[in-house]
Amino acid sequence: MHRPALVAADGITPLFASAAASAQPMHRGAETRSQALSNWNPPGLSADKAVLRERRLIANRAEDLARNNPIAIAAITRLVDMIVGAGLRFSSKPSASALGITREQALNLGKQIERELARHANDPRKRWDAQRKVSANGLYRLMARSFVKLDEACVVATWREGQGPYETAFLAVDPERLGNPTWKPDSDTLRGGVEIDGYGAPVAYHIRNRHPGDGFGSGVSWERVPRETAWGRPVFCHVFEPEREDQNRPISPFAALMPILRMKGTLSELELAAAAVNAMYATYIKSNLPFAEVAASMEQQEFNSATNSYADKRLDFYEAAPVKIGGVRVPVLPVGDEISMAGQGRERAGMGEFDDIFNDQIAARMGMSRQQVLMNFAKLNYSSSRTVLNETWRMVRRKVASFVEQGPIPMALCVVEEAIDKGYIRMPPGCRPLWDEPAGWMSGRWIGPGRGWVDPVKEAESASLRMETMVSTLEMECAEQGLDYEEVLDQIQREEAEITNRGLTRATVISRIAARSAQADPAEETTAP
């Protein structure tokens, strides 16, 4: 038997060829010798390990940006307006098949749920809020602001005995109060104040009695708040959606933007200060005398009539007969002195483009366009405006879904449970209990702020066409504008009855409007340039 040759035809042994090939990275991102990647060796940390050790500093900086940085404030405000805006409300559509009831019974049950949620949420005495400061929508906006700023919000479902029709009330908790009791280190079962079980599911949260930066009072303590009761009623709602597996606390979305926002803010302040200095009407006196003589002239000297007589006579003359041009007095300076203006121009031609680049990066991270953050739509036409709106609305839908699933839905469950227990909501015969089928009970749509219109005529025509071709429904089109289609139909029914009672029709009204427009057109044409 002969062993196979270890040397190939090209003179390179297969063994060494394999070793040489393995020394080269298979992916360019794994390159360790290039100038761009040679010093890039990030540690391989778990989600909690990467977040928890820096979360507090990032949160403090995010709060500072939310107080002092105009771009950050604008981005937060825009997103809160798009997630909650004037308010969130629930359009209930209980699942008849899941609850074991008829369609008619499900419709009636949905109306009861909507009525009771609105009854408690719109309470003018603000008993939805445990602190009695805001309404339900005000609490949603407060939670959304924290959700946008820190990527999490916390609320506790409390019980205020004897406060009114509903004892359920909700207490918003600053996420900075969520932490390990007595500053214990993180462990397998305790991560950033979140107590987890063997599967990593949260079972309880540890809340500090006050914010770490609150200097009022004395003594620090923690309270363990369970995630839910034994039968499933939510107690602590942690509005947070993990970005990695096994993640229990988030990092602020502003973390990647902080260097840009900080430096951009500093640059803007320096440019503004420089512009303010240049705008001042500053003057200085320039003399052609040697420095030594100028210094000597400023020293206190004895009066000498021989040396000062000529200068004194000149000043006395101009004091008695001042020179004026156009009523403005011309200043008379000593011989050799002149007045010069301070200030010089600064090159700002590229400042706008430079600013736009960073504004685009900031807006892209927040899921919006630069125009929406800055509220400047001057250079957009209809097509580009629609493109911007569509892309932003896709992000807003995701944000709203994440926010609603973690916050308003569990909160609504608490209210519905109390309404059932107190008889405000009457269960149909044979209906499955709330905690057996919570998804069937809470099936429906949460309606938030409307999407808005760029061109109302074009978009109304498009909506009509979508409904005619059965690719959309009245319910969907109304929800896009922040409306409940049943309320719209009820209002139309009332208006139709009122129009009929007055002997009118919609056709009559439209014809009168058209006639008035036709009468106004000639006048407009004669006055047009």
XYZ file of C-alpha atoms in Angstrom:
529
model
C 0.000 0.000 0.000
C 1.171 3.461 -0.786
C 0.248 6.471 1.295
C -1.316 9.386 -0.621
C 0.990 12.237 -1.468
C 1.000 15.057 1.064
C 2.152 17.605 -1.491
C -0.221 18.961 -4.075
C 0.706 19.840 -7.618
C 1.122 23.532 -6.676
C 3.627 22.631 -4.010
C 1.387 23.502 -1.009
C 0.442 20.728 1.355
C -3.309 20.391 2.064
C -2.635 20.608 5.810
C -0.907 23.977 5.588
C -3.436 25.203 3.044
C -6.235 24.412 5.495
C -4.398 26.215 8.301
C -3.785 29.239 6.109
C -7.432 29.360 5.122
C -8.603 29.107 8.734
C -6.423 32.070 9.680
C -8.480 34.298 7.411
C -11.900 35.401 8.746
C -14.858 34.072 6.808
C -16.810 37.283 7.481
C -15.445 40.763 7.068
C -17.130 41.725 10.309
C -14.769 39.319 12.089
C -11.652 41.043 10.766
C -9.180 41.876 13.556
C -6.324 43.419 11.582
C -8.063 46.125 9.606
C -7.832 49.747 10.680
C -11.602 49.985 11.125
C -12.082 46.857 13.260
C -8.752 46.120 14.922
C -9.667 47.688 18.280
C -13.312 46.677 18.293
C -13.752 43.858 20.804
C -17.068 44.374 22.624
C -17.771 42.038 25.530
C -20.353 39.323 25.013
C -22.861 40.185 27.738
C -26.382 39.003 28.406
C -29.272 41.428 27.968
C -29.580 42.159 31.691
C -25.827 42.372 32.206
C -25.470 44.887 29.380
C -28.422 47.005 30.550
C -28.538 46.945 34.336
C -25.030 48.197 35.087
C -25.552 51.393 33.033
C -29.337 51.812 33.113
C -29.414 54.291 35.994
C -26.901 56.696 34.405
C -28.646 56.485 31.031
C -32.028 57.134 32.685
C -30.688 60.207 34.491
C -29.259 61.580 31.257
C -32.510 60.869 29.432
C -34.409 62.824 32.092
C -31.973 65.718 31.670
C -32.497 65.701 27.901
C -36.276 65.654 28.430
C -35.931 68.797 30.556
C -33.355 70.813 28.631
C -32.863 69.615 25.047
C -35.381 71.114 22.583
C -35.032 68.282 20.038
C -35.549 65.586 22.672
C -38.537 67.447 24.117
C -40.067 67.806 20.646
C -39.561 64.104 19.816
C -41.123 62.983 23.107
C -44.089 65.324 22.696
C -44.753 64.216 19.105
C -44.697 60.525 20.037
C -46.971 60.990 23.054
C -49.391 62.876 20.806
C -49.369 60.010 18.312
C -49.679 57.200 20.874
C -52.331 58.706 23.168
C -53.041 62.246 22.019
C -56.416 63.473 23.232
C -57.186 60.018 24.588
C -57.529 56.261 24.191
C -60.868 54.467 24.318
C -61.956 50.894 23.916
C -64.345 49.730 21.209
C -65.459 46.411 22.692
C -66.129 43.394 20.458
C -66.389 40.332 22.754
C -65.819 37.019 20.994
C -69.160 35.202 20.930
C -67.587 31.858 20.046
C -64.927 32.076 22.785
C -67.490 33.040 25.448
C -70.121 30.527 24.339
C -72.849 33.116 23.705
C -74.805 34.358 20.706
C -73.753 37.248 18.507
C -76.555 39.442 19.845
C -75.536 38.687 23.425
C -71.912 39.545 22.556
C -72.981 42.897 21.079
C -74.963 43.730 24.197
C -72.079 42.665 26.432
C -69.688 44.881 24.448
C -71.900 47.928 24.947
C -71.928 47.282 28.711
C -68.141 47.006 28.807
C -67.710 50.255 26.867
C -70.224 52.030 29.111
C -68.570 51.003 32.371
C -65.013 51.703 31.199
C -66.056 55.170 30.016
C -67.998 55.730 33.242
C -64.899 55.210 35.388
C -62.330 56.658 32.954
C -64.247 59.909 32.393
C -65.047 60.480 36.067
C -64.619 64.267 36.574
C -63.485 63.593 40.147
C -60.493 61.716 38.709
C -60.961 58.597 40.816
C -59.320 56.463 38.119
C -56.022 57.960 39.335
C -55.037 56.871 42.864
C -53.413 60.283 43.378
C -56.555 62.073 42.096
C -54.513 64.320 39.783
C -55.507 63.311 36.261
C -58.192 61.435 34.355
C -57.637 58.051 32.739
C -56.348 59.689 29.565
C -54.087 61.928 31.605
C -52.652 58.838 33.266
C -52.211 57.193 29.853
C -50.285 60.255 28.638
C -48.089 60.191 31.749
C -47.348 56.511 31.172
C -46.725 57.096 27.452
C -44.239 59.884 28.236
C -42.253 57.532 30.460
C -42.601 54.763 27.848
C -41.190 56.999 25.104
C -38.448 58.482 27.276
C -37.239 55.405 29.185
C -38.849 52.578 27.171
C -40.825 51.497 30.251
C -43.626 52.654 32.506
C -44.977 51.242 35.769
C -48.468 51.358 37.252
C -50.008 49.597 40.262
C -53.690 48.616 40.440
C -54.775 49.711 43.925
C -58.064 49.504 45.812
C -59.453 52.658 47.478
C -62.244 51.506 49.712
C -65.463 53.527 49.561
C -64.266 56.117 47.046
C -67.294 55.800 44.780
C -68.874 53.523 42.192
C -65.462 51.984 41.604
C -62.817 51.251 44.225
C -60.236 50.313 41.585
C -57.653 53.068 41.133
C -54.274 53.130 39.431
C -51.031 54.519 40.816
C -48.290 55.514 38.366
C -44.829 54.645 39.703
C -41.566 56.194 38.532
C -39.472 53.361 37.009
C -36.472 54.614 39.008
C -38.232 53.391 42.156
C -38.076 49.834 40.841
C -34.924 48.223 42.236
C -33.423 45.467 44.348
C -34.341 45.799 48.044
C -31.528 47.071 50.302
C -29.368 47.401 47.171
C -28.861 43.649 46.850
C -26.778 42.542 43.863
C -28.540 41.039 40.881
C -28.977 37.284 40.999
C -30.654 34.437 39.151
C -34.032 35.327 40.695
C -33.739 39.105 41.134
C -32.854 41.454 38.266
C -33.152 45.211 38.568
C -35.973 44.957 41.089
C -37.828 42.285 39.083
C -38.288 38.959 40.847
C -38.438 36.098 38.358
C -39.161 32.367 38.526
C -37.278 29.452 37.016
C -38.660 30.201 33.554
C -37.700 33.882 33.773
C -41.314 35.022 34.162
C -41.815 38.026 36.496
C -43.642 37.095 39.685
C -43.153 40.259 41.757
C -41.634 43.741 41.689
C -39.767 45.540 44.470
C -40.707 49.219 44.762
C -38.745 51.725 46.795
C -40.828 54.034 48.993
C -39.447 57.119 47.224
C -37.352 58.136 44.239
C -33.571 57.776 44.818
C -33.175 61.502 44.213
C -36.008 62.523 46.538
C -34.562 64.191 49.630
C -37.865 64.529 51.477
C -38.582 62.412 54.551
C -36.301 59.896 56.182
C -35.786 56.176 55.925
C -35.683 53.998 52.846
C -37.788 50.878 52.449
C -39.019 48.574 49.700
C -42.396 46.950 49.133
C -42.842 43.690 47.286
C -45.731 44.019 44.821
C -46.952 40.805 43.153
C -47.482 40.751 39.442
C -51.050 39.488 39.841
C -53.407 37.922 42.347
C -53.922 34.185 42.711
C -56.945 34.294 40.372
C -55.244 36.466 37.728
C -56.193 40.098 38.489
C -53.252 42.349 37.438
C -51.590 44.192 40.304
C -48.352 45.548 38.832
C -48.325 46.525 35.158
C -44.807 46.789 33.734
C -45.173 48.537 30.372
C -42.044 47.203 28.738
C -41.284 45.076 25.684
C -37.907 43.275 25.700
C -35.571 43.582 22.726
C -33.499 40.532 23.681
C -34.174 37.175 25.274
C -34.071 37.071 29.086
C -34.256 40.868 29.335
C -36.069 42.240 32.398
C -35.373 45.986 32.256
C -34.940 48.224 29.188
C -32.486 50.953 28.269
C -33.671 54.393 27.161
C -34.050 54.791 23.367
C -32.052 58.005 23.757
C -28.935 56.018 24.767
C -27.563 55.889 21.218
C -28.468 59.546 20.640
C -26.938 61.064 23.747
C -23.532 61.990 22.248
C -25.227 63.563 19.222
C -27.830 65.450 21.251
C -25.255 66.656 23.761
C -22.754 67.911 21.171
C -25.460 69.327 18.915
C -26.908 71.261 21.838
C -23.479 72.629 22.753
C -22.806 73.643 19.144
C -26.168 75.407 18.867
C -25.526 77.320 22.094
C -22.070 78.425 20.905
C -23.418 79.551 17.528
C -26.209 81.469 19.212
C -23.770 83.111 21.635
C -21.451 84.088 18.777
C -24.360 85.551 16.798
C -25.488 87.522 19.849
C -22.003 88.982 20.343
C -21.761 89.965 16.687
C -25.197 91.553 16.831
C -24.219 93.892 19.640
C -23.447 97.550 18.755
C -19.986 97.343 20.266
C -17.312 100.058 19.675
C -13.787 100.709 20.785
C -11.373 103.619 20.515
C -8.149 103.117 18.578
C -5.169 105.421 19.050
C -1.992 105.793 16.998
C 0.067 106.840 20.016
C 2.754 104.465 21.337
C 1.629 102.200 24.161
C 3.977 103.820 26.693
C 2.567 107.283 26.022
C -1.020 106.028 26.265
C -0.242 104.354 29.584
C 1.469 107.458 30.888
C -1.472 109.639 29.864
C -3.807 107.501 31.991
C -1.775 108.065 35.129
C -2.739 110.869 37.497
C -0.658 113.994 36.724
C -0.452 117.513 38.014
C -2.155 120.189 35.919
C 0.219 122.005 33.553
C -1.267 125.008 31.774
C 1.547 125.131 29.232
C 1.023 121.578 27.956
C -2.773 121.435 28.227
C -3.829 124.822 27.000
C -4.137 123.902 23.298
C -6.109 120.721 23.896
C -8.311 122.444 26.443
C -9.106 125.248 24.026
C -10.077 122.723 21.303
C -12.385 120.831 23.654
C -13.905 124.071 24.963
C -14.624 125.196 21.409
C -16.378 122.009 20.381
C -18.244 121.895 23.671
C -19.597 125.377 23.069
C -20.307 124.782 19.341
C -20.790 121.030 18.784
C -20.596 119.681 15.241
C -23.876 118.042 14.102
C -24.865 116.204 10.918
C -28.561 115.665 10.419
C -29.207 116.574 14.040
C -26.798 113.885 15.303
C -23.843 115.082 17.285
C -20.403 114.080 15.965
C -18.064 113.009 18.770
C -14.771 114.858 19.042
C -11.828 112.720 20.106
C -8.279 113.658 21.108
C -5.735 113.982 18.324
C -4.765 110.556 16.918
C -7.818 108.665 18.237
C -10.597 107.069 16.143
C -13.775 105.023 16.740
C -13.957 101.473 15.320
C -16.840 98.997 15.283
C -16.417 95.504 16.795
C -17.746 92.317 15.242
C -16.999 90.199 12.239
C -18.997 87.837 10.062
C -19.053 84.070 10.702
C -19.292 81.380 8.070
C -22.673 79.664 8.483
C -23.360 78.487 4.932
C -23.021 74.786 5.822
C -24.679 75.021 9.219
C -28.145 74.171 7.886
C -27.036 70.994 6.097
C -24.917 69.993 9.089
C -27.912 70.481 11.362
C -30.217 68.484 9.069
C -27.863 65.475 9.075
C -28.004 65.177 12.848
C -31.731 65.920 12.984
C -32.295 63.065 10.507
C -30.316 60.680 12.712
C -32.267 61.720 15.804
C -35.634 61.439 14.047
C -34.757 58.063 12.492
C -33.943 56.579 15.898
C -37.286 57.788 17.251
C -39.161 56.416 14.215
C -40.162 59.747 12.711
C -38.985 62.187 10.087
C -37.015 65.350 10.698
C -39.993 67.422 9.529
C -42.275 65.862 12.130
C -39.842 66.374 14.980
C -39.218 70.016 14.052
C -42.829 70.673 12.891
C -41.474 72.205 9.692
C -43.235 70.949 6.537
C -42.363 73.880 4.283
C -40.417 71.846 1.697
C -42.785 68.865 1.463
C -45.312 68.291 -1.307
C -48.342 66.009 -1.131
C -46.504 62.841 -2.209
C -43.580 63.280 0.163
C -45.955 64.221 2.993
C -47.927 61.019 2.457
C -44.714 58.985 2.379
C -43.543 60.501 5.639
C -46.956 59.961 7.239
C -47.208 56.335 6.095
C -43.760 55.362 7.377
C -44.314 57.097 10.689
C -47.777 55.612 11.106
C -46.344 52.104 10.731
C -44.039 52.785 13.674
C -46.847 54.415 15.657
C -49.070 51.358 15.263
C -46.340 49.155 16.671
C -45.744 51.542 19.569
C -49.466 51.777 20.316
C -49.835 47.984 20.233
C -46.913 47.523 22.632
C -48.195 50.241 24.961
C -51.822 49.047 24.982
C -50.957 45.371 25.480
C -48.809 46.104 28.529
C -50.816 48.935 30.125
C -54.420 49.857 29.241
C -55.609 46.278 28.613
C -54.574 44.934 32.066
C -55.961 48.116 33.629
C -59.273 47.642 31.820
C -59.395 44.031 33.027
C -59.344 45.258 36.636
C -62.246 47.638 36.023
C -64.302 45.037 34.143
C -63.796 42.533 36.974
C -65.112 45.013 39.528
C -68.023 45.940 37.258
C -69.016 42.258 37.033
C -68.676 41.735 40.788
C -70.847 44.782 41.539
C -73.477 43.918 38.947
C -72.766 46.867 36.651
C -72.119 44.344 33.856
C -74.582 41.470 33.592
C -73.158 38.269 32.153
C -75.363 36.496 29.585
C -76.567 33.027 30.560
C -73.910 30.422 29.828
C -71.155 32.999 29.332
C -67.704 31.825 30.370
C -66.206 33.722 33.349
C -63.789 36.611 32.831
C -60.682 34.874 34.134
C -61.409 31.719 32.153
C -61.541 33.624 28.851
C -59.955 37.075 29.350
C -59.026 37.335 25.655
C -62.638 36.692 24.620
C -63.923 39.309 27.055
C -61.372 41.990 26.057
C -61.526 41.424 22.313
C -61.947 44.731 20.491
C -60.084 47.750 19.183
C -58.358 50.537 21.084
C -58.974 53.816 19.311
C -56.394 56.543 19.724
C -55.570 59.795 17.946
C -56.524 60.085 14.299
C -53.999 59.645 11.541
C -54.921 62.977 9.991
C -55.295 64.099 6.399
C -52.832 65.820 4.104
C -55.423 66.477 1.372
C -58.946 65.877 2.776
C -60.625 65.706 -0.649
C -58.227 63.164 -2.165
C -58.137 61.021 0.940
C -61.922 61.065 1.439
C -62.296 59.891 -2.169
C -59.715 57.178 -1.552
C -61.568 56.020 1.577
C -64.840 55.846 -0.370
C -63.166 53.819 -3.113
C -61.631 51.389 -0.601
C -65.015 50.759 1.002
C -66.740 50.373 -2.378
C -64.185 47.790 -3.516
C -64.474 46.025 -0.126
C -60.817 46.323 0.831
C -61.797 48.414 3.845
C -64.781 49.009 6.121
C -66.430 51.988 7.752
C -65.132 50.769 11.092
C -61.532 50.717 9.823
C -61.775 54.108 8.128
C -63.299 55.726 11.205
C -60.690 54.164 13.487
C -57.934 55.632 11.285
C -59.328 59.066 12.138
C -59.756 58.317 15.848
C -63.538 57.755 15.616
C -65.843 54.938 16.700
C -67.999 53.980 13.716
C -70.983 53.136 15.927
C -70.896 56.624 17.428
C -70.657 58.068 13.910
C -73.685 56.045 12.754
C -75.662 56.961 15.884
C -74.919 60.625 15.313
C -75.887 60.395 11.626
C -79.164 58.724 12.631
C -79.954 61.546 15.058
C -79.072 64.165 12.443
C -81.225 62.485 9.800
C -84.189 62.505 12.176
C -83.616 66.187 12.974
C -83.290 67.070 9.276
C -86.546 65.249 8.530
C -88.334 67.014 11.396
C -87.306 70.347 9.896
C -88.541 69.397 6.444
C -85.049 69.234 4.965
C -82.962 66.657 3.172
C -79.232 66.375 2.737
C -79.740 66.945 -0.995
C -81.479 70.250 -0.177
C -78.612 71.357 1.996
C -75.988 70.346 -0.604
C -77.876 72.142 -3.410
C -78.073 75.300 -1.312
C -74.345 75.151 -0.636
C -73.643 74.608 -4.349
C -75.889 77.543 -5.253
C -74.108 79.821 -2.824
C -70.742 78.706 -4.229
C -71.922 79.406 -7.778
C -73.041 82.899 -6.752
C -69.710 83.550 -5.103
C -67.581 82.391 -8.063
C -68.171 85.398 -10.397
C -67.225 87.825 -7.654
C -64.079 85.870 -6.958
C -63.161 85.878 -10.645
C -63.590 89.652 -10.962
C -61.397 90.314 -7.968
C -58.710 87.844 -8.986
C -55.513 89.468 -10.251
